[in-house]
Amino acid sequence: MASIEKRGSSYRARVTIYQHGKRDYLTKSFKTEKEAKGQAIAQQNTLFKDFYYLFVQTVKVHDVRKATFDNYIKAGKVIDNLFPTAKLGKLDDVQMQSILDKYGETHSKKTVTELLKKIRTALRYAYAKGYIYNDFASLLKAHGKELPKRNKALSMSDLTKLKHYLLEHTDNEFNLMVLLEISTGLRRGEILSIKPEDVHYDGQYYCVEVKRSISPTTDDTKLKTKHSRRSVTIPENIYDLLKTITPKQSGYLFDWFSFKQSGMLKELLKKIGIPTTTFHGLRDTHASFLFSNNIPLSYVSRRLGHDSILTTEKYYLELMPEKKHSQDTNALNLLESL
């Protein structure tokens, strides 16, 4: 919040802000105390949707990657519709929660969660600058429709079935892309960004160097996190297959297929008789397979390019059904032996 103090013959308004994860201060001097207080009052009468837009354009534009910035802009269009007349200084958790809950009646919980993250960021910035008097952002909850998980990991038997099919049909470049996915757990954008020189032998292992990531929505090829830049080992037969691919005119190894890999994967799995999942689901499958075979969590986390082991635990290590059944049996046997 803003603090106002007398400085000689003038009054200074001082507010705390957070930029790039660090605390900083903004100050401005006024001739009278009334003018100093008036600055915060004027901001409180700003429409929340207008404040959000200015916040994104002046603060987040320098704080996040272009792809993330674009998501903030998209969220702004939703905020325009949800809060057309809401004034910044009049907002409270009850009012906002009611509107968000209404939105959640027709949208998934994940969609509401992503929107709420951006709303909270803007509200906390407004609180730090003294434009709102209560830090109620943490009180807001995301409620929405629970949709079936699309990124479902394949069972061990389905993974084996998929791998055998792919190895028998290596004349199809897309099949090689899927084969690389289940062999490495790379993100789709990371696979699309591979260049011939990124596939090499380091004297001990065959590897794929992850240096960039391709997105269908931006020309930005920066990796998702600092730990995303990594060297991922691959089997020798996968290395040999990758070396047979003719590089595209763009310099990349794989055709981007107009970013229609999701539909192509769906058709492939249907043809083989395997439950539908996504490329991210195959990444999940790779991690689950390693974990189910007692590969250390720290290694799996590094292989996936996560910044934290907690991320790996939270999102990627769902046990495959066969492993869960065997562990259930082991647990029951132990209990019965007491």
Short mmCIF file of C-alpha atoms in Angstrom, two decimals:
data_model
loop_
_atom_site.label_atom_id
_atom_site.label_comp_id
_atom_site.label_asym_id
_atom_site.label_seq_id
_atom_site.Cartn_x
_atom_site.Cartn_y
_atom_site.Cartn_z
CA MET A 1 0.00 0.00 0.00
CA ALA A 2 0.99 3.63 -0.43
CA SER A 3 2.56 5.48 2.49
CA ILE A 4 2.53 9.27 2.59
CA GLU A 5 5.06 11.30 4.53
CA LYS A 6 5.81 15.02 4.84
CA ARG A 7 9.16 16.01 3.35
CA GLY A 8 9.89 19.66 4.12
CA SER A 9 7.25 21.70 2.32
CA SER A 10 5.99 18.76 0.20
CA TYR A 11 4.40 15.33 0.64
CA ARG A 12 5.91 12.13 -0.72
CA ALA A 13 3.85 9.10 -1.73
CA ARG A 14 5.85 5.85 -1.54
CA VAL A 15 4.69 2.41 -2.64
CA THR A 16 6.34 -1.00 -2.60
CA ILE A 17 6.41 -2.97 -5.85
CA TYR A 18 7.85 -6.29 -6.96
CA GLN A 19 9.60 -6.54 -10.32
CA HIS A 20 11.50 -9.55 -11.65
CA GLY A 21 11.15 -11.19 -8.24
CA LYS A 22 12.81 -8.29 -6.35
CA ARG A 23 11.31 -5.66 -4.06
CA ASP A 24 11.59 -2.06 -5.17
CA TYR A 25 9.97 1.29 -4.36
CA LEU A 26 8.27 4.00 -6.37
CA THR A 27 8.09 7.53 -4.99
CA LYS A 28 6.55 10.78 -6.14
CA SER A 29 6.33 14.16 -4.45
CA PHE A 30 3.24 16.38 -4.27
CA LYS A 31 2.65 19.90 -2.99
CA THR A 32 -0.21 18.85 -0.71
CA GLU A 33 -1.21 15.71 1.21
CA LYS A 34 -4.54 15.75 -0.64
CA GLU A 35 -2.78 15.45 -4.01
CA ALA A 36 -0.62 12.57 -2.71
CA LYS A 37 -3.68 10.65 -1.55
CA GLY A 38 -5.51 11.54 -4.74
CA GLN A 39 -3.06 9.58 -6.88
CA ALA A 40 -4.07 6.28 -5.28
CA ILE A 41 -7.76 7.23 -5.32
CA ALA A 42 -7.61 7.98 -9.04
CA GLN A 43 -6.13 4.56 -9.73
CA GLN A 44 -8.85 2.90 -7.64
CA ASN A 45 -11.49 4.32 -10.01
CA THR A 46 -9.79 2.67 -13.00
CA LEU A 47 -11.66 -0.24 -14.53
CA PHE A 48 -10.01 -3.52 -13.60
CA LYS A 49 -9.87 -4.61 -17.24
CA ASP A 50 -8.03 -1.38 -18.15
CA PHE A 51 -5.61 -1.78 -15.24
CA TYR A 52 -4.93 -5.38 -16.29
CA TYR A 53 -4.15 -4.29 -19.84
CA LEU A 54 -1.73 -1.58 -18.65
CA PHE A 55 -0.14 -4.00 -16.18
CA VAL A 56 0.50 -6.53 -18.94
CA GLN A 57 1.79 -3.97 -21.44
CA THR A 58 4.10 -2.16 -19.03
CA VAL A 59 5.22 -4.86 -16.55
CA LYS A 60 4.77 -8.39 -17.89
CA VAL A 61 6.01 -7.49 -21.37
CA HIS A 62 9.52 -7.26 -19.90
CA ASP A 63 9.09 -10.07 -17.41
CA VAL A 64 8.09 -13.15 -19.42
CA ARG A 65 8.73 -14.99 -22.67
CA LYS A 66 6.74 -13.98 -25.74
CA ALA A 67 4.60 -17.13 -25.62
CA THR A 68 3.69 -16.39 -21.98
CA PHE A 69 3.05 -12.74 -22.80
CA ASP A 70 0.64 -13.83 -25.57
CA ASN A 71 -1.23 -15.92 -22.99
CA TYR A 72 -1.57 -12.83 -20.78
CA ILE A 73 -3.07 -10.97 -23.75
CA LYS A 74 -5.55 -13.80 -24.41
CA ALA A 75 -6.54 -13.79 -20.75
CA GLY A 76 -7.19 -10.05 -21.05
CA LYS A 77 -9.93 -10.72 -23.61
CA VAL A 78 -11.66 -13.03 -21.13
CA ILE A 79 -11.28 -10.45 -18.37
CA ASP A 80 -12.89 -7.83 -20.64
CA ASN A 81 -16.00 -10.01 -20.82
CA LEU A 82 -16.09 -11.11 -17.18
CA PHE A 83 -15.41 -7.70 -15.60
CA PRO A 84 -16.71 -5.07 -18.05
CA THR A 85 -17.54 -2.40 -15.45
CA ALA A 86 -15.71 -3.52 -12.29
CA LYS A 87 -13.57 -0.77 -10.78
CA LEU A 88 -10.20 -1.68 -9.34
CA GLY A 89 -10.81 -0.10 -5.94
CA LYS A 90 -14.25 -1.73 -5.57
CA LEU A 91 -13.13 -5.32 -6.12
CA ASP A 92 -13.29 -7.93 -3.37
CA ASP A 93 -12.93 -11.71 -3.16
CA VAL A 94 -16.69 -12.38 -2.88
CA GLN A 95 -17.51 -10.45 -6.05
CA MET A 96 -14.65 -11.92 -8.08
CA GLN A 97 -15.22 -15.47 -6.83
CA SER A 98 -18.86 -15.33 -7.88
CA ILE A 99 -17.90 -14.25 -11.40
CA LEU A 100 -15.14 -16.87 -11.67
CA ASP A 101 -17.47 -19.62 -10.46
CA LYS A 102 -20.00 -18.67 -13.13
CA TYR A 103 -17.23 -18.86 -15.72
CA GLY A 104 -16.22 -22.26 -14.34
CA GLU A 105 -19.69 -23.68 -15.04
CA THR A 106 -18.85 -23.78 -18.76
CA HIS A 107 -15.06 -24.14 -18.66
CA SER A 108 -12.59 -26.71 -17.37
CA LYS A 109 -10.91 -26.28 -14.02
CA LYS A 110 -7.55 -26.11 -15.81
CA THR A 111 -8.77 -23.17 -17.93
CA VAL A 112 -10.06 -21.34 -14.85
CA THR A 113 -6.80 -22.04 -13.00
CA GLU A 114 -4.70 -20.51 -15.77
CA LEU A 115 -6.92 -17.43 -15.89
CA LEU A 116 -6.84 -17.05 -12.11
CA LYS A 117 -3.02 -17.17 -12.05
CA LYS A 118 -2.92 -14.06 -14.22
CA ILE A 119 -5.65 -12.28 -12.28
CA ARG A 120 -3.82 -12.94 -9.01
CA THR A 121 -0.57 -11.56 -10.43
CA ALA A 122 -2.31 -8.33 -11.47
CA LEU A 123 -4.14 -7.98 -8.13
CA ARG A 124 -0.96 -8.43 -6.11
CA TYR A 125 0.76 -5.78 -8.18
CA ALA A 126 -2.20 -3.44 -7.59
CA TYR A 127 -2.00 -4.11 -3.86
CA ALA A 128 1.76 -3.45 -3.79
CA LYS A 129 1.18 -0.12 -5.49
CA GLY A 130 -1.57 0.85 -3.05
CA TYR A 131 -4.42 0.81 -5.57
CA ILE A 132 -6.39 -1.77 -3.56
CA TYR A 133 -6.39 -1.98 0.22
CA ASN A 134 -6.79 -5.73 0.72
CA ASP A 135 -4.50 -8.49 -0.57
CA PHE A 136 -7.34 -10.91 -1.32
CA ALA A 137 -5.78 -12.61 -4.35
CA SER A 138 -4.89 -15.76 -2.39
CA LEU A 139 -8.53 -16.15 -1.27
CA LEU A 140 -9.72 -16.73 -4.83
CA LYS A 141 -10.21 -20.37 -5.84
CA ALA A 142 -10.43 -22.06 -9.22
CA HIS A 143 -13.59 -24.11 -9.75
CA GLY A 144 -14.53 -25.68 -13.04
CA LYS A 145 -15.57 -28.77 -14.93
CA GLU A 146 -13.40 -31.83 -14.37
CA LEU A 147 -12.66 -33.13 -17.86
CA PRO A 148 -11.16 -36.52 -18.65
CA LYS A 149 -7.37 -36.35 -18.72
CA ARG A 150 -6.06 -36.15 -22.30
CA ASN A 151 -2.40 -36.64 -21.39
CA LYS A 152 -2.92 -40.12 -20.00
CA ALA A 153 0.13 -42.36 -19.78
CA LEU A 154 -0.01 -45.61 -21.73
CA SER A 155 0.13 -48.92 -19.93
CA MET A 156 3.32 -50.94 -20.18
CA SER A 157 1.69 -53.42 -22.55
CA ASP A 158 0.41 -50.62 -24.82
CA LEU A 159 3.84 -48.96 -24.79
CA THR A 160 5.43 -52.24 -25.88
CA LYS A 161 2.82 -52.69 -28.60
CA LEU A 162 3.41 -49.15 -29.88
CA LYS A 163 7.20 -49.52 -29.92
CA HIS A 164 7.07 -52.79 -31.87
CA TYR A 165 4.76 -51.27 -34.47
CA LEU A 166 6.97 -48.20 -34.90
CA LEU A 167 10.11 -50.30 -35.34
CA GLU A 168 8.33 -52.32 -38.03
CA HIS A 169 7.29 -49.16 -39.92
CA THR A 170 10.35 -46.92 -39.84
CA ASP A 171 9.81 -45.80 -43.44
CA ASN A 172 7.32 -43.22 -42.10
CA GLU A 173 8.99 -40.09 -40.70
CA PHE A 174 6.17 -39.38 -38.29
CA ASN A 175 6.63 -42.86 -36.82
CA LEU A 176 10.28 -42.00 -36.16
CA MET A 177 9.17 -38.83 -34.38
CA VAL A 178 6.88 -40.86 -32.11
CA LEU A 179 9.61 -43.45 -31.57
CA LEU A 180 11.99 -40.68 -30.47
CA GLU A 181 9.31 -39.32 -28.14
CA ILE A 182 8.78 -42.59 -26.25
CA SER A 183 12.57 -43.12 -26.15
CA THR A 184 13.44 -39.70 -24.70
CA GLY A 185 10.39 -37.98 -23.18
CA LEU A 186 11.26 -34.75 -25.00
CA ARG A 187 8.65 -32.03 -25.33
CA ARG A 188 7.06 -31.86 -28.78
CA GLY A 189 8.61 -28.45 -29.48
CA GLU A 190 12.03 -29.80 -28.50
CA ILE A 191 11.72 -32.66 -31.00
CA LEU A 192 10.64 -30.30 -33.79
CA SER A 193 13.69 -28.11 -33.15
CA ILE A 194 16.30 -30.87 -33.54
CA LYS A 195 18.94 -30.26 -36.20
CA PRO A 196 21.16 -32.99 -37.72
CA GLU A 197 24.20 -31.82 -35.73
CA ASP A 198 22.23 -32.19 -32.48
CA VAL A 199 22.23 -35.98 -32.93
CA HIS A 200 25.70 -37.28 -32.19
CA TYR A 201 27.95 -39.79 -30.42
CA ASP A 202 29.92 -38.29 -27.52
CA GLY A 203 32.46 -41.12 -27.30
CA GLN A 204 30.41 -43.05 -24.77
CA TYR A 205 26.71 -42.53 -25.52
CA TYR A 206 24.48 -41.70 -28.45
CA CYS A 207 22.74 -38.43 -27.63
CA VAL A 208 20.29 -35.76 -28.69
CA GLU A 209 21.24 -32.24 -27.63
CA VAL A 210 18.24 -30.11 -26.65
CA LYS A 211 19.08 -26.48 -27.49
CA ARG A 212 15.82 -24.87 -28.57
CA SER A 213 12.05 -25.40 -28.86
CA ILE A 214 9.62 -24.72 -31.71
CA SER A 215 6.14 -23.30 -31.04
CA PRO A 216 3.15 -23.02 -33.41
CA THR A 217 2.24 -19.61 -31.95
CA THR A 218 5.55 -17.72 -31.88
CA ASP A 219 8.95 -17.49 -33.56
CA ASP A 220 10.61 -17.57 -30.15
CA THR A 221 12.77 -20.73 -29.93
CA LYS A 222 13.87 -20.28 -26.31
CA LEU A 223 13.61 -23.33 -24.09
CA LYS A 224 10.95 -23.51 -21.39
CA THR A 225 13.34 -23.48 -18.40
CA LYS A 226 17.07 -23.20 -17.78
CA HIS A 227 17.24 -26.95 -17.14
CA SER A 228 15.57 -27.69 -20.47
CA ARG A 229 18.95 -27.34 -22.19
CA ARG A 230 20.34 -30.83 -21.81
CA SER A 231 21.83 -33.89 -23.48
CA VAL A 232 19.49 -36.90 -23.62
CA THR A 233 20.87 -40.35 -24.31
CA ILE A 234 19.21 -42.56 -26.94
CA PRO A 235 19.60 -46.22 -27.98
CA GLU A 236 21.99 -46.91 -30.85
CA ASN A 237 19.20 -48.16 -33.16
CA ILE A 238 17.29 -44.87 -32.66
CA TYR A 239 20.47 -42.94 -33.45
CA ASP A 240 20.93 -44.93 -36.69
CA LEU A 241 17.31 -44.28 -37.72
CA LEU A 242 17.59 -40.54 -37.07
CA LYS A 243 20.69 -40.38 -39.24
CA THR A 244 18.66 -41.70 -42.20
CA ILE A 245 16.33 -38.68 -42.18
CA THR A 246 17.03 -36.04 -44.80
CA PRO A 247 17.15 -32.56 -43.16
CA LYS A 248 14.46 -30.14 -44.27
CA GLN A 249 15.12 -26.84 -46.07
CA SER A 250 14.54 -25.08 -42.74
CA GLY A 251 17.58 -26.87 -41.33
CA TYR A 252 15.57 -28.96 -38.91
CA LEU A 253 15.47 -32.75 -38.94
CA PHE A 254 11.71 -33.30 -38.82
CA ASP A 255 8.87 -31.96 -40.92
CA TRP A 256 6.59 -29.84 -38.72
CA PHE A 257 3.47 -31.28 -40.44
CA SER A 258 1.79 -27.87 -40.02
CA PHE A 259 1.71 -28.61 -36.27
CA LYS A 260 -0.98 -31.26 -36.77
CA GLN A 261 0.86 -33.93 -34.82
CA SER A 262 -2.01 -34.37 -32.35
CA GLY A 263 -4.41 -35.50 -35.05
CA MET A 264 -1.76 -37.66 -36.67
CA LEU A 265 -0.96 -39.35 -33.35
CA LYS A 266 -4.65 -39.99 -32.72
CA GLU A 267 -5.00 -41.74 -36.08
CA LEU A 268 -1.82 -43.76 -35.50
CA LEU A 269 -2.92 -45.03 -32.08
CA LYS A 270 -6.39 -45.84 -33.40
CA LYS A 271 -4.84 -47.86 -36.23
CA ILE A 272 -2.72 -49.87 -33.79
CA GLY A 273 -5.59 -50.33 -31.32
CA ILE A 274 -4.12 -48.30 -28.46
CA PRO A 275 -6.07 -45.83 -26.25
CA THR A 276 -5.79 -42.22 -27.38
CA THR A 277 -3.27 -39.93 -25.71
CA THR A 278 -1.23 -36.86 -26.66
CA PHE A 279 2.46 -36.17 -27.24
CA HIS A 280 2.56 -34.92 -23.67
CA GLY A 281 0.95 -38.21 -22.67
CA LEU A 282 3.81 -40.06 -24.38
CA ARG A 283 6.25 -37.89 -22.40
CA ASP A 284 4.36 -38.92 -19.27
CA THR A 285 4.56 -42.54 -20.43
CA HIS A 286 8.34 -42.34 -20.81
CA ALA A 287 8.76 -40.94 -17.28
CA SER A 288 6.36 -43.46 -15.76
CA PHE A 289 8.11 -46.35 -17.47
CA LEU A 290 11.51 -45.32 -16.09
CA PHE A 291 10.14 -44.72 -12.61
CA SER A 292 8.24 -48.02 -12.64
CA ASN A 293 11.54 -49.77 -13.32
CA ASN A 294 13.22 -48.18 -10.31
CA ILE A 295 15.19 -45.49 -12.16
CA PRO A 296 16.01 -42.75 -9.58
CA LEU A 297 13.63 -39.81 -9.52
CA SER A 298 16.52 -37.34 -9.77
CA TYR A 299 17.66 -38.90 -13.06
CA VAL A 300 14.13 -38.89 -14.52
CA SER A 301 13.74 -35.23 -13.56
CA ARG A 302 17.00 -34.24 -15.30
CA ARG A 303 16.11 -36.28 -18.38
CA LEU A 304 12.78 -34.48 -18.67
CA GLY A 305 14.44 -31.08 -18.25
CA HIS A 306 12.53 -30.08 -15.13
CA ASP A 307 13.74 -27.30 -12.84
CA SER A 308 12.63 -29.24 -9.76
CA ILE A 309 12.10 -32.85 -8.71
CA LEU A 310 8.80 -31.67 -7.22
CA THR A 311 7.56 -30.92 -10.74
CA THR A 312 8.39 -34.47 -11.77
CA GLU A 313 6.60 -35.94 -8.77
CA LYS A 314 3.51 -33.79 -9.20
CA TYR A 315 2.85 -34.10 -12.92
CA TYR A 316 4.66 -37.02 -14.50
CA LEU A 317 5.04 -40.02 -12.25
CA GLU A 318 1.71 -41.79 -12.42
CA LEU A 319 2.48 -45.47 -12.02
CA MET A 320 1.60 -47.71 -14.92
CA PRO A 321 -1.33 -50.06 -14.11
CA GLU A 322 0.82 -53.21 -14.13
CA LYS A 323 3.31 -51.69 -11.68
CA LYS A 324 0.53 -50.50 -9.37
CA HIS A 325 -1.05 -53.97 -9.33
CA SER A 326 2.28 -55.61 -8.44
CA GLN A 327 2.86 -53.07 -5.65
CA ASP A 328 -0.66 -53.65 -4.32
CA THR A 329 0.11 -57.37 -4.21
CA ASN A 330 3.43 -56.77 -2.44
CA ALA A 331 1.76 -54.48 0.10
CA LEU A 332 -0.98 -57.03 0.84
CA ASN A 333 1.58 -59.82 1.22
CA LEU A 334 3.53 -57.73 3.71
CA LEU A 335 0.40 -56.95 5.70
CA GLU A 336 -0.69 -60.58 5.76
CA SER A 337 2.76 -61.67 6.99
CA LEU A 338 2.46 -59.59 10.18
#
